[in-house]
PDB file of C-alpha atoms in Angstrom:
ATOM      1  CA  MET A   5       0.365  27.854  -5.024  1.00 98.00           C
ATOM      2  CA  LYS A   6      -0.103  26.616  -0.608  1.00 98.00           C
ATOM      3  CA  ILE A   7      -0.019  23.321   0.162  1.00 98.00           C
ATOM      4  CA  ILE A   8       0.552  21.275   3.450  1.00 99.00           C
ATOM      5  CA  SER A   9       1.062  17.765   4.150  1.00 99.00           C
ATOM      6  CA  TYR A  10       0.255  16.324   7.124  1.00 98.00           C
ATOM      7  CA  ASN A  11       0.280  12.441   8.667  1.00 98.00           C
ATOM      8  CA  VAL A  12      -3.169  12.464  10.555  1.00 98.00           C
ATOM      9  CA  ASN A  13      -2.676   9.404  12.232  1.00 98.00           C
ATOM     10  CA  GLY A  14      -6.522   8.896  11.729  1.00 98.00           C
ATOM     11  CA  ILE A  15      -9.033  11.919   9.805  1.00 98.00           C
ATOM     12  CA  ARG A  16     -11.770  11.061  12.255  1.00 98.00           C
ATOM     13  CA  ALA A  17     -10.286  11.073  15.768  1.00 98.00           C
ATOM     14  CA  ALA A  18      -7.664  14.115  13.685  1.00 98.00           C
ATOM     15  CA  LEU A  19     -11.525  15.868  12.899  1.00 98.00           C
ATOM     16  CA  ASN A  20     -13.053  15.487  16.500  1.00 98.00           C
ATOM     17  CA  LYS A  21      -9.783  17.840  17.845  1.00 98.00           C
ATOM     18  CA  GLY A  22     -10.546  20.399  15.179  1.00 98.00           C
ATOM     19  CA  LEU A  23      -8.994  19.964  12.156  1.00 98.00           C
ATOM     20  CA  ALA A  24     -11.310  21.645  10.202  1.00 98.00           C
ATOM     21  CA  ASP A  25     -10.893  24.864  12.793  1.00 98.00           C
ATOM     22  CA  TRP A  26      -7.040  24.250  12.168  1.00 98.00           C
ATOM     23  CA  LEU A  27      -6.750  24.094   8.247  1.00 98.00           C
ATOM     24  CA  LYS A  28      -9.780  27.117   7.591  1.00 98.00           C
ATOM     25  CA  ALA A  29      -6.852  29.385   9.639  1.00 98.00           C
ATOM     26  CA  ALA A  30      -3.990  27.522   7.729  1.00 98.00           C
ATOM     27  CA  ASN A  31      -6.460  27.914   4.042  1.00 98.00           C
ATOM     28  CA  PRO A  32      -3.786  25.967   2.370  1.00 98.00           C
ATOM     29  CA  ASP A  33      -4.814  24.742  -1.612  1.00 98.00           C
ATOM     30  CA  VAL A  34      -4.069  21.467  -1.593  1.00 98.00           C
ATOM     31  CA  PHE A  35      -3.521  20.262   1.904  1.00 99.00           C
ATOM     32  CA  CYS A  36      -2.367  15.744   1.914  1.00 99.00           C
ATOM     33  CA  VAL A  37      -3.776  13.126   4.494  1.00 98.00           C
ATOM     34  CA  GLN A  38      -1.578  10.387   5.445  1.00 98.00           C
ATOM     35  CA  GLU A  39      -2.507   7.465   7.668  1.00 98.00           C
ATOM     36  CA  THR A  40      -6.387   8.429   6.693  1.00 98.00           C
ATOM     37  CA  LYS A  41      -7.149   5.020   8.058  1.00 98.00           C
ATOM     38  CA  ALA A  42     -10.709   4.978   6.788  1.00 97.00           C
ATOM     39  CA  MET A  43     -12.851   4.328   3.879  1.00 96.00           C
ATOM     40  CA  PRO A  44     -14.890   7.427   2.679  1.00 97.00           C
ATOM     41  CA  GLU A  45     -18.171   6.463   3.868  1.00 96.00           C
ATOM     42  CA  GLN A  46     -16.952   6.087   7.230  1.00 97.00           C
ATOM     43  CA  VAL A  47     -15.902  10.632   6.856  1.00 97.00           C
ATOM     44  CA  ASP A  48     -18.035  13.123   7.722  1.00 97.00           C
ATOM     45  CA  ILE A  49     -16.060  16.131   6.059  1.00 97.00           C
ATOM     46  CA  SER A  50     -19.272  18.651   5.544  1.00 97.00           C
ATOM     47  CA  GLU A  51     -16.764  21.237   7.215  1.00 97.00           C
ATOM     48  CA  LEU A  52     -13.911  20.518   5.059  1.00 98.00           C
ATOM     49  CA  GLU A  53     -16.404  20.897   1.583  1.00 98.00           C
ATOM     50  CA  GLN A  54     -18.173  24.076   3.478  1.00 98.00           C
ATOM     51  CA  LEU A  55     -13.999  25.473   3.349  1.00 98.00           C
ATOM     52  CA  GLY A  56     -14.798  25.001  -0.412  1.00 98.00           C
ATOM     53  CA  TYR A  57     -11.992  21.209  -0.536  1.00 98.00           C
ATOM     54  CA  THR A  58     -13.022  18.512  -3.455  1.00 98.00           C
ATOM     55  CA  ALA A  59     -11.666  15.420  -0.724  1.00 98.00           C
ATOM     56  CA  TYR A  60      -9.688  12.662  -3.440  1.00 98.00           C
ATOM     57  CA  TRP A  61      -9.020   9.004  -1.594  1.00 98.00           C
ATOM     58  CA  HIS A  62      -7.118   6.423  -1.226  1.00 98.00           C
ATOM     59  CA  SER A  63      -7.516   4.035   1.067  1.00 97.00           C
ATOM     60  CA  ALA A  64      -6.179   0.228   1.951  1.00 97.00           C
ATOM     61  CA  THR A  65      -8.163  -2.411   0.848  1.00 95.00           C
ATOM     62  CA  ARG A  66      -8.148  -3.578   5.497  1.00 94.00           C
ATOM     63  CA  LYS A  67     -10.404  -1.210   7.453  1.00 92.00           C
ATOM     64  CA  GLY A  68      -8.044   1.511   9.434  1.00 92.00           C
ATOM     65  CA  TYR A  69      -5.689   1.508   8.118  1.00 95.00           C
ATOM     66  CA  SER A  70      -2.979   2.864   6.378  1.00 97.00           C
ATOM     67  CA  GLY A  71      -4.372   5.419   3.464  1.00 98.00           C
ATOM     68  CA  VAL A  72      -3.711   8.136   1.656  1.00 98.00           C
ATOM     69  CA  ALA A  73      -6.339  11.729   0.492  1.00 98.00           C
ATOM     70  CA  ILE A  74      -6.189  14.783  -1.426  1.00 98.00           C
ATOM     71  CA  PHE A  75      -8.211  18.330  -0.220  1.00 98.00           C
ATOM     72  CA  SER A  76      -7.895  20.169  -3.250  1.00 98.00           C
ATOM     73  CA  LYS A  77      -9.986  24.190  -3.700  1.00 98.00           C
ATOM     74  CA  ILE A  78      -7.938  23.152  -7.764  1.00 98.00           C
ATOM     75  CA  LYS A  79     -10.307  21.028  -9.953  1.00 98.00           C
ATOM     76  CA  PRO A  80      -7.243  18.568 -10.574  1.00 98.00           C
ATOM     77  CA  ASN A  81      -6.973  18.071 -14.340  1.00 98.00           C
ATOM     78  CA  HIS A  82      -6.112  13.831 -14.152  1.00 98.00           C
ATOM     79  CA  VAL A  83      -6.471  12.205 -10.509  1.00 98.00           C
ATOM     80  CA  GLN A  84      -4.218   9.029 -10.070  1.00 98.00           C
ATOM     81  CA  ILE A  85      -5.551   6.693  -7.513  1.00 98.00           C
ATOM     82  CA  GLY A  86      -2.156   4.690  -6.662  1.00 98.00           C
ATOM     83  CA  THR A  87       0.546   3.742  -9.062  1.00 98.00           C
ATOM     84  CA  GLY A  88       0.114   0.330 -10.790  1.00 97.00           C
ATOM     85  CA  ILE A  89       1.500  -1.920  -8.238  1.00 97.00           C
ATOM     86  CA  ASP A  90      -0.923  -4.313  -6.699  1.00 96.00           C
ATOM     87  CA  TYR A  91       0.656  -4.854  -3.057  1.00 95.00           C
ATOM     88  CA  ILE A  92       0.650  -0.896  -2.934  1.00 96.00           C
ATOM     89  CA  ASP A  93      -1.792  -0.483  -3.825  1.00 97.00           C
ATOM     90  CA  PHE A  94      -3.267  -2.948  -1.617  1.00 97.00           C
ATOM     91  CA  GLU A  95      -1.874  -0.712   1.137  1.00 97.00           C
ATOM     92  CA  GLY A  96      -3.700   2.930   0.551  1.00 98.00           C
ATOM     93  CA  ARG A  97      -0.446   4.724   0.246  1.00 98.00           C
ATOM     94  CA  VAL A  98      -0.242   6.902  -3.267  1.00 98.00           C
ATOM     95  CA  ILE A  99      -2.107   9.355  -4.923  1.00 98.00           C
ATOM     96  CA  ARG A 100      -1.606  11.774  -7.298  1.00 98.00           C
ATOM     97  CA  LEU A 101      -3.097  14.951  -8.588  1.00 98.00           C
ATOM     98  CA  ASP A 102      -2.276  16.747 -11.925  1.00 98.00           C
ATOM     99  CA  PHE A 103      -2.664  20.340 -11.585  1.00 98.00           C
ATOM    100  CA  ASP A 104      -1.490  23.206 -14.206  1.00 97.00           C
ATOM    101  CA  HIS A 105       1.619  23.299 -13.079  1.00 97.00           C
ATOM    102  CA  CYS A 106       3.039  20.066 -11.446  1.00 98.00           C
ATOM    103  CA  SER A 107       0.665  17.015 -10.027  1.00 98.00           C
ATOM    104  CA  VAL A 108       1.102  16.885  -5.783  1.00 99.00           C
ATOM    105  CA  ILE A 109       1.765  13.453  -4.509  1.00 99.00           C
ATOM    106  CA  SER A 110       0.117  12.709  -1.297  1.00 99.00           C
ATOM    107  CA  LEU A 111       2.957   9.636  -0.046  1.00 98.00           C
ATOM    108  CA  TYR A 112       2.659   7.179   3.117  1.00 98.00           C
ATOM    109  CA  LEU A 113       5.704   5.060   3.045  1.00 98.00           C
ATOM    110  CA  PRO A 114       5.999   2.185   4.997  1.00 96.00           C
ATOM    111  CA  SER A 115       7.163   2.203   8.706  1.00 92.00           C
ATOM    112  CA  GLY A 116       9.983  -0.497   9.605  1.00 84.00           C
ATOM    113  CA  THR A 117       9.610   0.047  12.712  1.00 75.00           C
ATOM    114  CA  ASN A 118       8.447  -4.166  13.757  1.00 66.00           C
ATOM    115  CA  MET A 119      11.746  -4.741  11.484  1.00 63.00           C
ATOM    116  CA  ASP A 120      11.639  -8.700  11.252  1.00 66.00           C
ATOM    117  CA  VAL A 121       9.047  -8.467   9.349  1.00 73.00           C
ATOM    118  CA  ARG A 122       7.692  -4.828   7.304  1.00 88.00           C
ATOM    119  CA  LEU A 123      11.461  -4.144   7.036  1.00 93.00           C
ATOM    120  CA  ASP A 124      12.126  -6.095   3.611  1.00 92.00           C
ATOM    121  CA  PHE A 125       8.672  -5.460   2.210  1.00 93.00           C
ATOM    122  CA  LYS A 126       9.427  -1.051   3.338  1.00 96.00           C
ATOM    123  CA  LEU A 127      13.300  -1.265   0.655  1.00 95.00           C
ATOM    124  CA  GLN A 128      11.286  -3.367  -1.660  1.00 96.00           C
ATOM    125  CA  PHE A 129       8.652  -0.282  -1.594  1.00 97.00           C
ATOM    126  CA  CYS A 130      10.993   1.899  -1.215  1.00 98.00           C
ATOM    127  CA  GLU A 131      13.061   0.712  -3.994  1.00 98.00           C
ATOM    128  CA  ASP A 132       9.265   0.404  -6.435  1.00 98.00           C
ATOM    129  CA  PHE A 133       8.484   3.838  -5.329  1.00 98.00           C
ATOM    130  CA  LEU A 134      11.783   5.311  -7.085  1.00 98.00           C
ATOM    131  CA  ASN A 135      11.290   3.440 -10.277  1.00 98.00           C
ATOM    132  CA  TYR A 136       7.853   4.163 -10.134  1.00 98.00           C
ATOM    133  CA  ILE A 137       8.749   7.897  -9.724  1.00 98.00           C
ATOM    134  CA  LYS A 138      11.944   7.846 -11.729  1.00 98.00           C
ATOM    135  CA  GLU A 139       8.923   6.234 -15.152  1.00 98.00           C
ATOM    136  CA  LEU A 140       6.535   9.275 -14.446  1.00 98.00           C
ATOM    137  CA  LYS A 141       8.754  11.869 -14.660  1.00 98.00           C
ATOM    138  CA  HIS A 142       8.915  11.665 -18.479  1.00 98.00           C
ATOM    139  CA  SER A 143       5.811  12.311 -18.341  1.00 98.00           C
ATOM    140  CA  LYS A 144       5.199  13.905 -15.053  1.00 98.00           C
ATOM    141  CA  PRO A 145       8.386  16.831 -14.515  1.00 98.00           C
ATOM    142  CA  ASN A 146       7.043  18.800 -11.653  1.00 98.00           C
ATOM    143  CA  LEU A 147       6.097  16.473  -9.238  1.00 98.00           C
ATOM    144  CA  VAL A 148       5.274  17.665  -5.327  1.00 99.00           C
ATOM    145  CA  ILE A 149       5.526  14.699  -3.709  1.00 99.00           C
ATOM    146  CA  CYS A 150       4.449  15.919   0.049  1.00 98.00           C
ATOM    147  CA  GLY A 151       3.884  12.792   2.994  1.00 98.00           C
ATOM    148  CA  ASP A 152       5.163  10.345   5.130  1.00 98.00           C
ATOM    149  CA  TYR A 153       8.364   9.195   4.684  1.00 98.00           C
ATOM    150  CA  ASN A 154       9.276   7.194   8.030  1.00 97.00           C
ATOM    151  CA  ILE A 155      11.842   7.485   7.418  1.00 98.00           C
ATOM    152  CA  CYS A 156      14.954  10.571   9.013  1.00 98.00           C
ATOM    153  CA  HIS A 157      17.457  11.810   6.309  1.00 98.00           C
ATOM    154  CA  GLU A 158      20.195  12.990   8.170  1.00 98.00           C
ATOM    155  CA  ALA A 159      22.308  13.547  11.371  1.00 98.00           C
ATOM    156  CA  ILE A 160      20.256  16.459  11.573  1.00 98.00           C
ATOM    157  CA  ASP A 161      16.968  15.267  11.214  1.00 98.00           C
ATOM    158  CA  ILE A 162      17.002  13.074  14.307  1.00 98.00           C
ATOM    159  CA  HIS A 163      16.952  14.183  18.328  1.00 97.00           C
ATOM    160  CA  ASP A 164      19.944  11.402  19.173  1.00 96.00           C
ATOM    161  CA  PRO A 165      20.840  10.153  15.827  1.00 97.00           C
ATOM    162  CA  VAL A 166      23.774   7.966  17.996  1.00 97.00           C
ATOM    163  CA  ARG A 167      21.086   5.805  19.979  1.00 95.00           C
ATOM    164  CA  ASN A 168      18.756   5.554  17.343  1.00 95.00           C
ATOM    165  CA  ALA A 169      21.042   4.524  14.767  1.00 95.00           C
ATOM    166  CA  LYS A 170      20.230   0.456  15.137  1.00 93.00           C
ATOM    167  CA  VAL A 171      16.742   1.858  14.804  1.00 94.00           C
ATOM    168  CA  SER A 172      14.728   1.362  11.204  1.00 94.00           C
ATOM    169  CA  GLY A 173      13.164   4.979  10.026  1.00 96.00           C
ATOM    170  CA  PHE A 174      17.491   5.700  10.155  1.00 97.00           C
ATOM    171  CA  LEU A 175      18.751   2.734   8.980  1.00 96.00           C
ATOM    172  CA  PRO A 176      22.050   3.650   6.766  1.00 97.00           C
ATOM    173  CA  VAL A 177      20.050   0.862   3.487  1.00 96.00           C
ATOM    174  CA  GLU A 178      17.012   3.034   4.861  1.00 97.00           C
ATOM    175  CA  ARG A 179      19.138   6.710   4.482  1.00 98.00           C
ATOM    176  CA  GLU A 180      20.896   5.835   1.578  1.00 98.00           C
ATOM    177  CA  TRP A 181      18.320   4.673  -0.201  1.00 98.00           C
ATOM    178  CA  MET A 182      17.113   8.741   0.365  1.00 98.00           C
ATOM    179  CA  SER A 183      20.003  10.134  -0.781  1.00 98.00           C
ATOM    180  CA  ARG A 184      19.619   8.299  -3.741  1.00 98.00           C
ATOM    181  CA  PHE A 185      15.769   8.474  -4.130  1.00 98.00           C
ATOM    182  CA  MET A 186      16.689  13.087  -3.805  1.00 98.00           C
ATOM    183  CA  ALA A 187      19.390  11.843  -6.899  1.00 98.00           C
ATOM    184  CA  GLU A 188      18.437  10.130  -9.686  1.00 98.00           C
ATOM    185  CA  CYS A 189      14.924  11.360  -9.504  1.00 98.00           C
ATOM    186  CA  ASP A 190      16.014  14.959  -9.181  1.00 98.00           C
ATOM    187  CA  MET A 191      13.692  16.584  -6.181  1.00 98.00           C
ATOM    188  CA  ILE A 192      14.228  18.308  -3.777  1.00 98.00           C
ATOM    189  CA  ASP A 193      13.935  18.137   0.108  1.00 98.00           C
ATOM    190  CA  SER A 194      12.283  21.890   0.543  1.00 98.00           C
ATOM    191  CA  PHE A 195      12.486  22.021   4.562  1.00 98.00           C
ATOM    192  CA  ARG A 196      16.357  21.685   4.171  1.00 98.00           C
ATOM    193  CA  TYR A 197      17.234  24.177   0.656  1.00 98.00           C
ATOM    194  CA  PHE A 198      15.429  26.538   3.108  1.00 98.00           C
ATOM    195  CA  VAL A 199      16.735  25.998   6.848  1.00 98.00           C
ATOM    196  CA  LYS A 200      20.125  24.287   7.632  1.00 97.00           C
ATOM    197  CA  GLU A 201      19.515  24.767  11.145  1.00 96.00           C
ATOM    198  CA  SER A 202      18.892  21.424  13.557  1.00 96.00           C
ATOM    199  CA  HIS A 203      15.547  20.632  16.456  1.00 97.00           C
ATOM    200  CA  HIS A 204      12.976  21.308  13.483  1.00 98.00           C
ATOM    201  CA  TYR A 205      10.537  17.466  14.035  1.00 98.00           C
ATOM    202  CA  THR A 206       7.743  16.557  13.048  1.00 98.00           C
ATOM    203  CA  TRP A 207       8.066  13.341  14.840  1.00 98.00           C
ATOM    204  CA  TRP A 208       7.127  12.662  17.852  1.00 97.00           C
ATOM    205  CA  SER A 209       6.852   9.272  20.428  1.00 95.00           C
ATOM    206  CA  TYR A 210       3.805   9.638  22.783  1.00 92.00           C
ATOM    207  CA  ARG A 211       6.649   8.621  25.532  1.00 91.00           C
ATOM    208  CA  ALA A 212       8.321   9.493  28.091  1.00 90.00           C
ATOM    209  CA  ASN A 213       7.050  13.577  27.484  1.00 95.00           C
ATOM    210  CA  ALA A 214       8.900  13.234  23.896  1.00 96.00           C
ATOM    211  CA  ARG A 215       6.864  16.232  22.198  1.00 96.00           C
ATOM    212  CA  ASN A 216       7.053  18.321  25.214  1.00 96.00           C
ATOM    213  CA  ASN A 217      11.189  18.159  25.278  1.00 96.00           C
ATOM    214  CA  ASN A 218      10.919  18.369  22.218  1.00 97.00           C
ATOM    215  CA  LYS A 219      12.944  14.971  20.596  1.00 97.00           C
ATOM    216  CA  GLY A 220      11.381  13.919  18.127  1.00 98.00           C
ATOM    217  CA  TRP A 221      11.598  13.515  14.253  1.00 98.00           C
ATOM    218  CA  ARG A 222      11.913  14.291  10.692  1.00 98.00           C
ATOM    219  CA  ILE A 223      10.030  11.968   8.705  1.00 98.00           C
ATOM    220  CA  ASP A 224       8.405  14.419   6.506  1.00 98.00           C
ATOM    221  CA  TYR A 225       9.305  15.879   2.806  1.00 98.00           C
ATOM    222  CA  ASN A 226       8.021  17.933   0.575  1.00 98.00           C
ATOM    223  CA  MET A 227       9.994  16.566  -2.281  1.00 98.00           C
ATOM    224  CA  VAL A 228      10.006  19.258  -5.326  1.00 98.00           C
ATOM    225  CA  SER A 229      11.535  18.514  -8.828  1.00 98.00           C
ATOM    226  CA  LYS A 230      14.874  20.708  -9.388  1.00 98.00           C
ATOM    227  CA  SER A 231      12.745  21.608 -12.579  1.00 98.00           C
ATOM    228  CA  LEU A 232      10.774  24.136  -9.867  1.00 98.00           C
ATOM    229  CA  GLU A 233      13.411  24.609  -7.387  1.00 98.00           C
ATOM    230  CA  GLU A 234      12.783  28.786  -8.879  1.00 97.00           C
ATOM    231  CA  LYS A 235       8.774  28.221  -7.804  1.00 98.00           C
ATOM    232  CA  MET A 236      10.240  27.702  -4.410  1.00 98.00           C
ATOM    233  CA  LYS A 237       8.957  30.096  -1.981  1.00 98.00           C
ATOM    234  CA  ARG A 238       8.654  29.707   1.756  1.00 98.00           C
ATOM    235  CA  VAL A 239       8.329  26.251   3.871  1.00 98.00           C
ATOM    236  CA  ALA A 240       7.757  25.601   6.768  1.00 98.00           C
ATOM    237  CA  ILE A 241       7.055  23.485   9.932  1.00 98.00           C
ATOM    238  CA  LEU A 242       3.813  23.892  12.024  1.00 98.00           C
ATOM    239  CA  SER A 243       4.585  22.202  15.604  1.00 97.00           C
ATOM    240  CA  GLU A 244       1.738  24.048  16.490  1.00 97.00           C
ATOM    241  CA  ALA A 245      -1.485  21.603  15.489  1.00 98.00           C
ATOM    242  CA  LYS A 246      -1.608  19.035  17.652  1.00 97.00           C
ATOM    243  CA  HIS A 247      -4.074  16.471  16.238  1.00 98.00           C
ATOM    244  CA  SER A 248      -1.569  14.587  16.234  1.00 98.00           C
ATOM    245  CA  ASP A 249       1.570  12.045  16.178  1.00 98.00           C
ATOM    246  CA  HIS A 250       3.035  14.143  13.567  1.00 98.00           C
ATOM    247  CA  CYS A 251       2.700  17.648  12.929  1.00 98.00           C
ATOM    248  CA  PRO A 252       2.052  20.019   9.491  1.00 98.00           C
ATOM    249  CA  ILE A 253       4.035  20.402   7.047  1.00 98.00           C
ATOM    250  CA  LEU A 254       3.908  23.641   4.147  1.00 98.00           C
ATOM    251  CA  ILE A 255       5.662  24.708   1.089  1.00 98.00           C
ATOM    252  CA  GLU A 256       4.484  27.533  -0.791  1.00 98.00           C
ATOM    253  CA  LEU A 257       5.288  27.929  -4.736  1.00 98.00           C
ATOM    254  CA  ASP A 258       4.385  31.105  -6.845  1.00 98.00           C
ATOM    255  CA  PHE A 259       3.005  30.028 -10.439  1.00 96.00           C
ATOM    256  CA  GLU A 260       2.691  33.370 -11.209  1.00 87.00           C
ATOM    257  CA  THR A 261       6.000  34.584 -12.171  1.00 67.00           C
ATOM    258  CA  THR A 262       8.477  33.745 -14.804  1.00 57.00           C
TER     259      THR A 262
END
């Protein structure tokens, strides 16, 4: 199973920039999208349907804001829209598809950029999401939680850890939560499992030519349950794709061999 996750920063804009052609070449089985910024009826996905994808959406109540989706070539056994936690689900941040061998979640964790207003919201979301996943794992132990976590976990994951130490996305409290999330939910940061080197990022500011200078942040993750550790075969950050201020991330799992 090839899974790609991508914060597209507006799916209509990304499609206008050639997302469908790129997706045809990349050819994932499951394509998780964050920050769709659209209702399903606002998006022409005919090109994606021609590629064999069925779309599953969880849009925010507020139009033009947030939103997640999963496009899959594999028919899921079950589709779960949201978490059952009202304030999370109003913003369209979690959708899950259950397959035979694993369940795939597309997650868009809030930004805390406006620290006076949204940081507390983000931290509350983090705690409630952690508890939600701990409970979910009793019935769905084999999870792949793909998406934009809006947190750099370690200093290696950000281009300037010193100057960004007091910026949301790299605050000690956020990084500590990420460590607890991985430990308490038994999740593996699949990219770091395979790649130990620095200078690998998934998001760049539009300012100061940051992308061309590779002054980025790694805030997008494919987190994988430890129960699937032996199934992980390959990971990649697909930085050549430029439909967004993020880039896609890939994980391949092999369920054919035992």
